[in-house]
XYZ file of C-alpha atoms in Angstrom:
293
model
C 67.086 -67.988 -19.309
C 64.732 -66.534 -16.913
C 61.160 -66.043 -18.013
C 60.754 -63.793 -14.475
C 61.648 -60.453 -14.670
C 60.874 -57.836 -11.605
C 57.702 -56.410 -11.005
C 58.411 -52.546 -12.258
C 59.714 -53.992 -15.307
C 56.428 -56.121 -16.377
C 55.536 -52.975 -19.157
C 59.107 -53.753 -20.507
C 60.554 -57.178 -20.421
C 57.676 -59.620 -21.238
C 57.351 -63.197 -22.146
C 55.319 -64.143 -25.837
C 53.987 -66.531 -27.265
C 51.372 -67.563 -30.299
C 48.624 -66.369 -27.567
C 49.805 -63.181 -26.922
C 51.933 -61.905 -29.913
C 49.506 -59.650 -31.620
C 49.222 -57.728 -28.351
C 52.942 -57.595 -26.575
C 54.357 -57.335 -30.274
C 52.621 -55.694 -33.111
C 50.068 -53.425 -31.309
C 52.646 -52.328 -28.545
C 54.906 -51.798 -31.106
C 52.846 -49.363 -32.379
C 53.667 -47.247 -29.770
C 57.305 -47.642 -28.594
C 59.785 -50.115 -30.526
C 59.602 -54.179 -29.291
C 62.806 -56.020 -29.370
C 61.686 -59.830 -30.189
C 64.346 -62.013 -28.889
C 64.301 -65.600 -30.271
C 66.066 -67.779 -27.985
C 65.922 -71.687 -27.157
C 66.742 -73.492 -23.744
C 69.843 -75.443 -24.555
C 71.520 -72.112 -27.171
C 74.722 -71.180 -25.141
C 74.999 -67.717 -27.216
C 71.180 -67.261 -26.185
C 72.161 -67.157 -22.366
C 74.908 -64.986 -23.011
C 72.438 -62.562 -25.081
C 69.789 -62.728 -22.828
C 70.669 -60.746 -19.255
C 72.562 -57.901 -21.982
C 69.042 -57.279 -23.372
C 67.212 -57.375 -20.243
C 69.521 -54.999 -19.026
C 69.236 -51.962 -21.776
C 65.514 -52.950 -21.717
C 65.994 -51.669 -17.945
C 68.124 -48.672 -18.979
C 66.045 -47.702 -21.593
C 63.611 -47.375 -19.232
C 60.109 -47.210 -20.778
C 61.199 -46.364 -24.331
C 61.450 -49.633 -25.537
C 60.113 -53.229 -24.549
C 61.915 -56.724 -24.850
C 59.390 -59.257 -25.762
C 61.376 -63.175 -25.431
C 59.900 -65.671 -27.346
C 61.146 -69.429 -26.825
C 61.772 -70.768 -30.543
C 61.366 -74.834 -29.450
C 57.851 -74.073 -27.521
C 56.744 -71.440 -30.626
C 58.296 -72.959 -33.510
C 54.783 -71.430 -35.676
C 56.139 -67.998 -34.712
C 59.783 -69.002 -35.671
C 58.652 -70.196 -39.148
C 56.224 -66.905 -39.580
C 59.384 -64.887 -39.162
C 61.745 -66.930 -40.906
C 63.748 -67.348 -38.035
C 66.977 -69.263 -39.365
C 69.489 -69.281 -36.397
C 69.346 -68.032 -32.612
C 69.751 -65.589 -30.813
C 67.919 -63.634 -33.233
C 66.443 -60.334 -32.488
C 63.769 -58.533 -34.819
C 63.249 -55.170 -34.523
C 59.464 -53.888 -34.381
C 57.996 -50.615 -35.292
C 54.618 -49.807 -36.413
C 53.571 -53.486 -36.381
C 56.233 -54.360 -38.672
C 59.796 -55.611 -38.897
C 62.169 -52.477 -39.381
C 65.738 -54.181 -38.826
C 67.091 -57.669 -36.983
C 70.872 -59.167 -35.930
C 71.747 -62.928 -35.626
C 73.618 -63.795 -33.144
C 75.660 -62.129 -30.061
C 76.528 -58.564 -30.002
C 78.607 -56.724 -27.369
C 76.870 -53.978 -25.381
C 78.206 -50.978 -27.598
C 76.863 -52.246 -30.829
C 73.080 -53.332 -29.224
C 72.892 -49.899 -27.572
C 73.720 -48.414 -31.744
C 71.003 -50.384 -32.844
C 68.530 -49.882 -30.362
C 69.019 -45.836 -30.743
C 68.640 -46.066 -34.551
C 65.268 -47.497 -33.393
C 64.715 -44.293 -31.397
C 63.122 -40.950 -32.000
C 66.276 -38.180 -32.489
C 65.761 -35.097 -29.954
C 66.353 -33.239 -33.482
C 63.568 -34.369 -34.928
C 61.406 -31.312 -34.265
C 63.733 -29.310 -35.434
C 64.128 -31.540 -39.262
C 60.559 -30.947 -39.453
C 60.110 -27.146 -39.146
C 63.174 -27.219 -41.921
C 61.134 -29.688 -43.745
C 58.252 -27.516 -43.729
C 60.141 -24.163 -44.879
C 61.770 -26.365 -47.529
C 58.247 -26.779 -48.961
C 57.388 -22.991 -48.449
C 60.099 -22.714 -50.878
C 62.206 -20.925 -47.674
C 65.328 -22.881 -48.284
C 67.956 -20.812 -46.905
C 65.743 -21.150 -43.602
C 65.588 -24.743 -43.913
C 69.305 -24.961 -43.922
C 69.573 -23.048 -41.085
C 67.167 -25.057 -39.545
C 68.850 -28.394 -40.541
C 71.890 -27.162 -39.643
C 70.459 -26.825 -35.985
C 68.987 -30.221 -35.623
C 72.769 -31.522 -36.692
C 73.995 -29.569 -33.605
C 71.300 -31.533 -31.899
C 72.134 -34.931 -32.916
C 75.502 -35.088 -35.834
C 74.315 -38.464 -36.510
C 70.499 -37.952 -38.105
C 70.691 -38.774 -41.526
C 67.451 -37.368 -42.014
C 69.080 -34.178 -40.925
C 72.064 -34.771 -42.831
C 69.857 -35.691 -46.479
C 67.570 -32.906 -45.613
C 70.512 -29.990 -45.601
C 71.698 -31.621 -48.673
C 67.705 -30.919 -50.429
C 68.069 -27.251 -49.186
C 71.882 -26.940 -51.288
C 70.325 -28.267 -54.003
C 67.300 -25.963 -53.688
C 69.418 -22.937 -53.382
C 71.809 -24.306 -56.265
C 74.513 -24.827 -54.013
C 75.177 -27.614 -56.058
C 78.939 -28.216 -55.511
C 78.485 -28.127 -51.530
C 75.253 -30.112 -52.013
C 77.344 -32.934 -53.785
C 80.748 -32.902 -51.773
C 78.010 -33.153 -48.178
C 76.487 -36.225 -50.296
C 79.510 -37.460 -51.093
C 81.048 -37.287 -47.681
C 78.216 -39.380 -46.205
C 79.225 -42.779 -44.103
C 78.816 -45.671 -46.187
C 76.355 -46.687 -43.816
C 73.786 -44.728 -44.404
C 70.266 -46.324 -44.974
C 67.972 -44.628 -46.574
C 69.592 -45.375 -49.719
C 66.887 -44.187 -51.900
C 66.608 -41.320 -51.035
C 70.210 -40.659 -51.194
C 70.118 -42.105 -55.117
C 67.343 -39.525 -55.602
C 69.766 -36.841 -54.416
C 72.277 -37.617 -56.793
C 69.667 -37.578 -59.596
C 68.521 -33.704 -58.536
C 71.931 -32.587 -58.710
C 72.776 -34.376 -61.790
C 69.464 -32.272 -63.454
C 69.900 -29.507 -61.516
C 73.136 -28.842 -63.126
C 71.584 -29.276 -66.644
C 69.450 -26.852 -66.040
C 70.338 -23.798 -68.712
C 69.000 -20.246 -68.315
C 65.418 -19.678 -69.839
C 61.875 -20.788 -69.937
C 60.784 -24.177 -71.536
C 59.047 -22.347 -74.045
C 62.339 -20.937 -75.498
C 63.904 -24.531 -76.066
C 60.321 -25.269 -77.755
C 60.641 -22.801 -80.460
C 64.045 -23.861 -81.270
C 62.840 -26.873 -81.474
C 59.909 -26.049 -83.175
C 62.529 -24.049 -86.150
C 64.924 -27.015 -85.628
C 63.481 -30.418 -84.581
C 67.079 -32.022 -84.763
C 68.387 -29.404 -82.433
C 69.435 -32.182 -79.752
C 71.287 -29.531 -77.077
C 67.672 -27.799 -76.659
C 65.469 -30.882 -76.590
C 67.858 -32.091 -73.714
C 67.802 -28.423 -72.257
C 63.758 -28.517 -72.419
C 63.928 -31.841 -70.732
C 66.419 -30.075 -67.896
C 63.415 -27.063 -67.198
C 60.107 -29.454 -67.444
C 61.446 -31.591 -65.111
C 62.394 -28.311 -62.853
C 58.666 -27.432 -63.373
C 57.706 -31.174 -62.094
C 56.586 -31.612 -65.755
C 58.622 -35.375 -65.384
C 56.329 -36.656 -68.044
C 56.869 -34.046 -70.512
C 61.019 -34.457 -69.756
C 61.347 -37.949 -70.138
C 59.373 -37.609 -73.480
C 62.027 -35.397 -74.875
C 64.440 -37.238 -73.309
C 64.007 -40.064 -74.819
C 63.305 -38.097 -78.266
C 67.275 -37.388 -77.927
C 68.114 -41.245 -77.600
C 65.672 -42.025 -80.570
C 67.352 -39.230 -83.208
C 71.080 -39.738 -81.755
C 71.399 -42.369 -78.915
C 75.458 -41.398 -78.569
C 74.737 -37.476 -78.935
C 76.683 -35.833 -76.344
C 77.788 -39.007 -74.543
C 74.862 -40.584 -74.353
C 73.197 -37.480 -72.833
C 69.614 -38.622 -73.536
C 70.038 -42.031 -71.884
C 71.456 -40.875 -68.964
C 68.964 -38.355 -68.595
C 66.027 -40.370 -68.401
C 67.864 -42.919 -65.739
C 68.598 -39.669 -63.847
C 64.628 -39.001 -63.746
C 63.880 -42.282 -63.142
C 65.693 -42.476 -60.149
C 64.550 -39.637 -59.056
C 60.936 -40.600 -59.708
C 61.189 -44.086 -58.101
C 60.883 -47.210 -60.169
C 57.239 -48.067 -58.915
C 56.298 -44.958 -60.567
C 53.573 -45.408 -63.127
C 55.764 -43.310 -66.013
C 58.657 -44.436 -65.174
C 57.851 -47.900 -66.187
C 56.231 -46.964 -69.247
C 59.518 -45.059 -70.652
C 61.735 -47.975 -69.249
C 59.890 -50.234 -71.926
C 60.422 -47.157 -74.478
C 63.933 -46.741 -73.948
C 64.662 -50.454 -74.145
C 62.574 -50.572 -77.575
C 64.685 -47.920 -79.056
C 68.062 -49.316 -77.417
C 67.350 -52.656 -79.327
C 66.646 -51.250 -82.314
């Protein structure tokens, strides 16, 4: 493999070892993505990866940099990175590793992963319908999301963030066939599980004020349908707390009330809430009490 690459490519094709990783990796990937190619001297598949690389490092053209980092002469980086068969290629962004491939991969597929690497020319366009989603302007985010699709069909940010703006206009049967209809591909996988949690409680959601479903409760504590309609408008009024509570009230009077309504409530909020979320692992351990009653 060559370790020589021509002079106006120095910024992008560079050579790394234990010396000089922290700079040519981690702090320049801080500022454009770094390829890391592990390769060896005697790997057949290495020398066929190698000039395909150094080549879309060339045609990239500044917006990416291929740092090659010989696994027999660096074997403390190789172990650092858990580096278990070559060619293998990690991905750097932001001083950390963001995705990696094993092996040999033919031009089309290493240009796909280097663009999901990549900045989308929609991106400012996602953002300003980011930012009138949290104005509460949602039919202006779609129309804004919509754009940045034209832009670039393939940003799933794009795609997830048109999907928040049906759900936020209660376009809820659009929001879940465009959620449905995504490629199986798709990574940002929590994000689209939250998604299907907000329309799930978004189509709970009954007409009325929590306070009405508290004085029925209040006349008629066992009145299940408006503890689990309460739940439904807290959680639209970000009280989550106050929704799994009653929630889980539902599973502890009548865990098979309304096929299992209460049960699958709570797992709806707690995927929407995350499961590092503080209350979220508090009425895990509640739920499971009253499940193994």
């Amino acid at each position: 493999m060559s370790s020589d690459a021509p002079d106006m490519a120095d910024a992008d094709i560079v050579d790394v070892n234990l010396t000089n990783f922290q700079r040519d990796v981690i702090d320049a990937s801080q500022r454009r993505p770094v390829l890391v190619d592990f390769w060896a001297p005697w790997c057949q598949p290495c020398q066929a990866l190698a000039p395909r690389l150094e080549a879309l490092a060339l045609t990239y053209a500044g917006r990416i940099r291929l740092a090659r980092i010989n696994s027999d002469d660096n074997p403390e980086l190789a172990r650092r990175f858990q580096v278990r068969g070559i060619p293998n290629v990690k991905a750097f962004s932001g001083g950390v590793v963001v995705d990696e491939f094993t092996g040999v991969l033919p031009e089309r597929d290493l240009r796909e992963f280097i663009d999901a690497l990549l900045p989308s020319p929609a991106q400012p366009a996602y953002e300003q319908a980011q930012a009138a989603l949290t104005r509460g302007e949602a039919e202006r985010a779609l129309t804004l999301h919509d754009e940045a699709l034209e832009i670039d069909p393939a940003f799933e940010p794009a795609s997830l963030g048109r999907i928040e703006s049906l759900i936020a206009l209660v376009r809820l049967e659009e929001a879940q066939a465009a959620l449905d209809a995504l490629p199986f591909q798709q990574r940002d996988r929590a994000r689209i599980g939250t998604l299907y949690a907000r329309i799930a409680i978004a189509r709970r959601q009954p007409d009325g004020v929590p306070e009405d479903f508290q004085l029925r409760i209040t006349r008629n504590p066992g009145d299940l349908a408006a503890r689990l309609a309460w739940s439904a408008a807290l959680a639209t009024e970000e009280d989550f707390e106050g929704a799994m509570e009653q929630a889980l009230e539902v599973v502890r009077r009548d865990r098979s009330f309304d096929n299992d309504a209460g049960r699958r409530a709570l797992l709806d909020l707690f995927a929407l809430l995350g499961s590092s979320h503080e209350r979220v692992r508090h009425y895990r351990r509640e739920l499971a009490a009253v499940l193994n009653q």
